Amino acid sequence: MVFFQMRYSLNVWMVLLYGVTGSTIGRYLLSKYIPVLSAKYIKAQKNTDIQFIGKKLDGNGWQIQLFVLLYTLMPLPSTPLFMAAGIARIRLIHILPAFFIGKFTSDMLMVLSGEYAINNIDHIADGFLSWKGISGTILGIIIICIFLFIDWHKLLQQKKFSLDFHIWK
């Protein structure tokens, strides 16, 4: 979005509106097709486990919306969030509005700071392998692992923490 806004001198608000709408549609589609892939590649027991936690989370509408809003305001990838939400079959009406607002806000900061980035490209290129980028990637992987490897039935029903690494078919 920053590239197109800077390159073609586009209206920043239209760039944001189209970009965030496209991102929201993309996350919606990801959440819809990921259960098909998880059914094909992840054990049925693990899929049932993740769906169980999804039902628990889905009942807390405002809490999950707050979590998604705060999550999207941080510089973290949203793909793991929507993969987990899709596998857990969380109703997207509970997360898409919060995602749109958080994504719009964080992208607005990025697009509005685009001119600064273009003018200081040398300093930015040095930070690609920064601790922030690496920690964001690691946190995304941890979130996926939390949803995949924790035995949610045992944790929520029996109050016993258990890990199950045998999730693949």
PDB file of C-alpha atoms in Angstrom:
ATOM      1  CA  MET A   1       0.000   0.000   0.000  1.00  0.00           C
ATOM      2  CA  VAL A   2       2.856   2.351   0.817  1.00  0.00           C
ATOM      3  CA  PHE A   3       4.429   1.672  -2.582  1.00  0.00           C
ATOM      4  CA  PHE A   4       1.270   2.461  -4.564  1.00  0.00           C
ATOM      5  CA  GLN A   5       0.436   5.474  -2.437  1.00  0.00           C
ATOM      6  CA  MET A   6       3.920   6.936  -2.850  1.00  0.00           C
ATOM      7  CA  ARG A   7       4.517   5.890  -6.467  1.00  0.00           C
ATOM      8  CA  TYR A   8       1.221   7.147  -7.882  1.00  0.00           C
ATOM      9  CA  SER A   9       0.414   9.888  -5.350  1.00  0.00           C
ATOM     10  CA  LEU A  10      -2.881   8.206  -4.507  1.00  0.00           C
ATOM     11  CA  ASN A  11      -5.334   9.389  -1.883  1.00  0.00           C
ATOM     12  CA  VAL A  12      -4.054   7.815   1.326  1.00  0.00           C
ATOM     13  CA  TRP A  13      -7.563   7.112   2.671  1.00  0.00           C
ATOM     14  CA  MET A  14      -8.657   5.292  -0.486  1.00  0.00           C
ATOM     15  CA  VAL A  15      -5.460   3.239  -0.457  1.00  0.00           C
ATOM     16  CA  LEU A  16      -6.174   2.285   3.149  1.00  0.00           C
ATOM     17  CA  LEU A  17      -9.824   1.483   2.495  1.00  0.00           C
ATOM     18  CA  TYR A  18      -9.079  -0.758  -0.493  1.00  0.00           C
ATOM     19  CA  GLY A  19      -6.002  -2.342   1.087  1.00  0.00           C
ATOM     20  CA  VAL A  20      -7.600  -3.204   4.412  1.00  0.00           C
ATOM     21  CA  THR A  21     -10.776  -4.413   2.704  1.00  0.00           C
ATOM     22  CA  GLY A  22      -8.657  -6.695   0.514  1.00  0.00           C
ATOM     23  CA  SER A  23      -6.749  -7.949   3.545  1.00  0.00           C
ATOM     24  CA  THR A  24      -9.990  -8.658   5.402  1.00  0.00           C
ATOM     25  CA  ILE A  25     -11.433 -10.559   2.436  1.00  0.00           C
ATOM     26  CA  GLY A  26      -8.187 -12.527   2.167  1.00  0.00           C
ATOM     27  CA  ARG A  27      -8.284 -13.482   5.846  1.00  0.00           C
ATOM     28  CA  TYR A  28     -11.950 -14.465   5.473  1.00  0.00           C
ATOM     29  CA  LEU A  29     -11.087 -16.774   2.564  1.00  0.00           C
ATOM     30  CA  LEU A  30      -8.128 -18.225   4.485  1.00  0.00           C
ATOM     31  CA  SER A  31     -10.385 -19.013   7.435  1.00  0.00           C
ATOM     32  CA  LYS A  32     -12.886 -20.688   5.140  1.00  0.00           C
ATOM     33  CA  TYR A  33     -10.479 -22.987   3.255  1.00  0.00           C
ATOM     34  CA  ILE A  34      -8.079 -23.871   6.103  1.00  0.00           C
ATOM     35  CA  PRO A  35     -10.528 -26.370   7.700  1.00  0.00           C
ATOM     36  CA  VAL A  36     -10.441 -28.347   4.431  1.00  0.00           C
ATOM     37  CA  LEU A  37      -6.648 -28.490   4.542  1.00  0.00           C
ATOM     38  CA  SER A  38      -6.556 -29.307   8.243  1.00  0.00           C
ATOM     39  CA  ALA A  39      -9.063 -32.141   7.711  1.00  0.00           C
ATOM     40  CA  LYS A  40      -6.771 -33.513   5.035  1.00  0.00           C
ATOM     41  CA  TYR A  41      -3.430 -33.185   6.841  1.00  0.00           C
ATOM     42  CA  ILE A  42      -4.126 -33.086  10.590  1.00  0.00           C
ATOM     43  CA  LYS A  43      -5.459 -35.991  12.657  1.00  0.00           C
ATOM     44  CA  ALA A  44      -9.223 -36.027  13.265  1.00  0.00           C
ATOM     45  CA  GLN A  45      -8.661 -36.013  17.040  1.00  0.00           C
ATOM     46  CA  LYS A  46      -6.563 -32.833  16.839  1.00  0.00           C
ATOM     47  CA  ASN A  47      -9.131 -31.162  14.576  1.00  0.00           C
ATOM     48  CA  THR A  48     -11.853 -32.024  17.098  1.00  0.00           C
ATOM     49  CA  ASP A  49      -9.657 -30.663  19.876  1.00  0.00           C
ATOM     50  CA  ILE A  50      -9.100 -27.354  18.081  1.00  0.00           C
ATOM     51  CA  GLN A  51     -12.806 -27.081  17.239  1.00  0.00           C
ATOM     52  CA  PHE A  52     -13.563 -27.616  20.933  1.00  0.00           C
ATOM     53  CA  ILE A  53     -11.401 -24.647  21.952  1.00  0.00           C
ATOM     54  CA  GLY A  54     -13.022 -22.643  19.142  1.00  0.00           C
ATOM     55  CA  LYS A  55     -16.463 -23.274  20.626  1.00  0.00           C
ATOM     56  CA  LYS A  56     -15.199 -22.142  24.025  1.00  0.00           C
ATOM     57  CA  LEU A  57     -13.748 -18.955  22.547  1.00  0.00           C
ATOM     58  CA  ASP A  58     -16.700 -18.323  20.246  1.00  0.00           C
ATOM     59  CA  GLY A  59     -19.076 -17.858  23.182  1.00  0.00           C
ATOM     60  CA  ASN A  60     -17.041 -14.880  24.446  1.00  0.00           C
ATOM     61  CA  GLY A  61     -17.851 -12.440  21.626  1.00  0.00           C
ATOM     62  CA  TRP A  62     -16.529  -9.204  23.088  1.00  0.00           C
ATOM     63  CA  GLN A  63     -13.468 -10.863  24.622  1.00  0.00           C
ATOM     64  CA  ILE A  64     -12.372 -12.449  21.379  1.00  0.00           C
ATOM     65  CA  GLN A  65     -13.014  -9.168  19.557  1.00  0.00           C
ATOM     66  CA  LEU A  66     -10.835  -7.328  22.060  1.00  0.00           C
ATOM     67  CA  PHE A  67      -8.079  -9.924  21.678  1.00  0.00           C
ATOM     68  CA  VAL A  68      -8.207  -9.675  17.866  1.00  0.00           C
ATOM     69  CA  LEU A  69      -8.208  -5.876  17.992  1.00  0.00           C
ATOM     70  CA  LEU A  70      -5.183  -5.775  20.284  1.00  0.00           C
ATOM     71  CA  TYR A  71      -3.442  -8.492  18.276  1.00  0.00           C
ATOM     72  CA  THR A  72      -3.860  -6.604  14.989  1.00  0.00           C
ATOM     73  CA  LEU A  73      -2.546  -3.411  16.539  1.00  0.00           C
ATOM     74  CA  MET A  74       0.741  -5.180  17.258  1.00  0.00           C
ATOM     75  CA  PRO A  75       3.296  -5.823  14.516  1.00  0.00           C
ATOM     76  CA  LEU A  76       2.474  -9.538  14.409  1.00  0.00           C
ATOM     77  CA  PRO A  77       1.413 -11.625  11.423  1.00  0.00           C
ATOM     78  CA  SER A  78      -2.336 -12.245  11.388  1.00  0.00           C
ATOM     79  CA  THR A  79      -2.125 -15.448   9.331  1.00  0.00           C
ATOM     80  CA  PRO A  80      -1.661 -17.729  12.388  1.00  0.00           C
ATOM     81  CA  LEU A  81      -4.628 -16.072  14.076  1.00  0.00           C
ATOM     82  CA  PHE A  82      -6.940 -16.742  11.127  1.00  0.00           C
ATOM     83  CA  MET A  83      -5.584 -20.231  10.557  1.00  0.00           C
ATOM     84  CA  ALA A  84      -6.386 -21.097  14.162  1.00  0.00           C
ATOM     85  CA  ALA A  85      -9.782 -19.377  13.945  1.00  0.00           C
ATOM     86  CA  GLY A  86     -10.589 -21.258  10.743  1.00  0.00           C
ATOM     87  CA  ILE A  87      -9.593 -24.659  12.106  1.00  0.00           C
ATOM     88  CA  ALA A  88     -11.455 -23.911  15.349  1.00  0.00           C
ATOM     89  CA  ARG A  89     -14.445 -22.765  13.267  1.00  0.00           C
ATOM     90  CA  ILE A  90     -14.863 -19.558  15.207  1.00  0.00           C
ATOM     91  CA  ARG A  91     -17.673 -17.463  13.748  1.00  0.00           C
ATOM     92  CA  LEU A  92     -15.937 -14.833  11.657  1.00  0.00           C
ATOM     93  CA  ILE A  93     -18.508 -12.194  12.568  1.00  0.00           C
ATOM     94  CA  HIS A  94     -16.821 -12.179  15.967  1.00  0.00           C
ATOM     95  CA  ILE A  95     -13.370 -11.374  14.626  1.00  0.00           C
ATOM     96  CA  LEU A  96     -13.603  -9.658  11.230  1.00  0.00           C
ATOM     97  CA  PRO A  97     -14.892  -6.243  12.475  1.00  0.00           C
ATOM     98  CA  ALA A  98     -12.178  -6.080  15.140  1.00  0.00           C
ATOM     99  CA  PHE A  99      -9.599  -7.214  12.570  1.00  0.00           C
ATOM    100  CA  PHE A 100     -10.715  -4.502  10.121  1.00  0.00           C
ATOM    101  CA  ILE A 101     -10.497  -1.750  12.757  1.00  0.00           C
ATOM    102  CA  GLY A 102      -7.134  -2.915  14.092  1.00  0.00           C
ATOM    103  CA  LYS A 103      -5.716  -3.523  10.623  1.00  0.00           C
ATOM    104  CA  PHE A 104      -6.958  -0.132   9.397  1.00  0.00           C
ATOM    105  CA  THR A 105      -5.328   1.588  12.365  1.00  0.00           C
ATOM    106  CA  SER A 106      -1.994  -0.212  12.078  1.00  0.00           C
ATOM    107  CA  ASP A 107      -1.909   0.118   8.283  1.00  0.00           C
ATOM    108  CA  MET A 108      -2.759   3.809   8.588  1.00  0.00           C
ATOM    109  CA  LEU A 109       0.360   4.273  10.679  1.00  0.00           C
ATOM    110  CA  MET A 110       2.377   2.391   8.072  1.00  0.00           C
ATOM    111  CA  VAL A 111       1.023   4.277   5.074  1.00  0.00           C
ATOM    112  CA  LEU A 112       1.282   7.675   6.732  1.00  0.00           C
ATOM    113  CA  SER A 113       4.874   6.943   7.634  1.00  0.00           C
ATOM    114  CA  GLY A 114       5.602   5.734   4.082  1.00  0.00           C
ATOM    115  CA  GLU A 115       7.147   8.992   2.990  1.00  0.00           C
ATOM    116  CA  TYR A 116       9.533   8.847   5.923  1.00  0.00           C
ATOM    117  CA  ALA A 117      10.433   5.284   4.992  1.00  0.00           C
ATOM    118  CA  ILE A 118      11.105   6.184   1.372  1.00  0.00           C
ATOM    119  CA  ASN A 119      13.313   9.098   2.393  1.00  0.00           C
ATOM    120  CA  ASN A 120      15.279   6.948   4.841  1.00  0.00           C
ATOM    121  CA  ILE A 121      15.495   3.659   2.945  1.00  0.00           C
ATOM    122  CA  ASP A 122      19.146   3.035   3.854  1.00  0.00           C
ATOM    123  CA  HIS A 123      18.426   2.941   7.586  1.00  0.00           C
ATOM    124  CA  ILE A 124      15.349   0.753   7.135  1.00  0.00           C
ATOM    125  CA  ALA A 125      17.130  -1.851   4.982  1.00  0.00           C
ATOM    126  CA  ASP A 126      19.569  -2.440   7.836  1.00  0.00           C
ATOM    127  CA  GLY A 127      16.678  -3.442  10.140  1.00  0.00           C
ATOM    128  CA  PHE A 128      15.129  -6.291   8.118  1.00  0.00           C
ATOM    129  CA  LEU A 129      16.705  -8.899  10.340  1.00  0.00           C
ATOM    130  CA  SER A 130      15.963  -7.019  13.525  1.00  0.00           C
ATOM    131  CA  TRP A 131      14.898  -8.502  16.831  1.00  0.00           C
ATOM    132  CA  LYS A 132      11.345  -7.230  16.175  1.00  0.00           C
ATOM    133  CA  GLY A 133      11.001  -9.115  12.902  1.00  0.00           C
ATOM    134  CA  ILE A 134      12.483 -12.295  14.300  1.00  0.00           C
ATOM    135  CA  SER A 135      10.434 -12.118  17.524  1.00  0.00           C
ATOM    136  CA  GLY A 136       7.223 -11.518  15.526  1.00  0.00           C
ATOM    137  CA  THR A 137       7.888 -14.628  13.465  1.00  0.00           C
ATOM    138  CA  ILE A 138       8.694 -16.694  16.547  1.00  0.00           C
ATOM    139  CA  LEU A 139       5.538 -15.464  18.306  1.00  0.00           C
ATOM    140  CA  GLY A 140       3.437 -16.427  15.270  1.00  0.00           C
ATOM    141  CA  ILE A 141       4.907 -19.933  15.312  1.00  0.00           C
ATOM    142  CA  ILE A 142       4.265 -20.216  19.054  1.00  0.00           C
ATOM    143  CA  ILE A 143       0.608 -19.242  18.570  1.00  0.00           C
ATOM    144  CA  ILE A 144       0.165 -21.946  15.928  1.00  0.00           C
ATOM    145  CA  CYS A 145       1.863 -24.483  18.209  1.00  0.00           C
ATOM    146  CA  ILE A 146      -0.370 -23.524  21.138  1.00  0.00           C
ATOM    147  CA  PHE A 147      -3.480 -24.266  19.105  1.00  0.00           C
ATOM    148  CA  LEU A 148      -2.079 -27.428  17.553  1.00  0.00           C
ATOM    149  CA  PHE A 149      -0.145 -29.175  20.307  1.00  0.00           C
ATOM    150  CA  ILE A 150      -2.096 -28.481  23.515  1.00  0.00           C
ATOM    151  CA  ASP A 151      -4.759 -31.064  24.371  1.00  0.00           C
ATOM    152  CA  TRP A 152      -7.571 -28.560  24.876  1.00  0.00           C
ATOM    153  CA  HIS A 153     -10.161 -31.127  25.967  1.00  0.00           C
ATOM    154  CA  LYS A 154      -7.954 -32.292  28.813  1.00  0.00           C
ATOM    155  CA  LEU A 155      -6.986 -28.746  29.791  1.00  0.00           C
ATOM    156  CA  LEU A 156     -10.476 -27.263  29.859  1.00  0.00           C
ATOM    157  CA  GLN A 157     -12.448 -30.254  31.069  1.00  0.00           C
ATOM    158  CA  GLN A 158     -10.022 -32.008  33.417  1.00  0.00           C
ATOM    159  CA  LYS A 159      -7.825 -28.973  34.218  1.00  0.00           C
ATOM    160  CA  LYS A 160      -4.731 -30.969  33.213  1.00  0.00           C
ATOM    161  CA  PHE A 161      -2.105 -29.516  30.910  1.00  0.00           C
ATOM    162  CA  SER A 162      -1.000 -31.979  28.253  1.00  0.00           C
ATOM    163  CA  LEU A 163       0.854 -31.739  24.963  1.00  0.00           C
ATOM    164  CA  ASP A 164       0.245 -33.986  21.954  1.00  0.00           C
ATOM    165  CA  PHE A 165       2.769 -33.725  19.139  1.00  0.00           C
ATOM    166  CA  HIS A 166       1.264 -36.544  17.089  1.00  0.00           C
ATOM    167  CA  ILE A 167      -1.217 -34.482  15.091  1.00  0.00           C
ATOM    168  CA  TRP A 168      -0.424 -35.481  11.504  1.00  0.00           C
ATOM    169  CA  LYS A 169      -2.292 -38.183   9.638  1.00  0.00           C
TER     170      LYS A 169
END
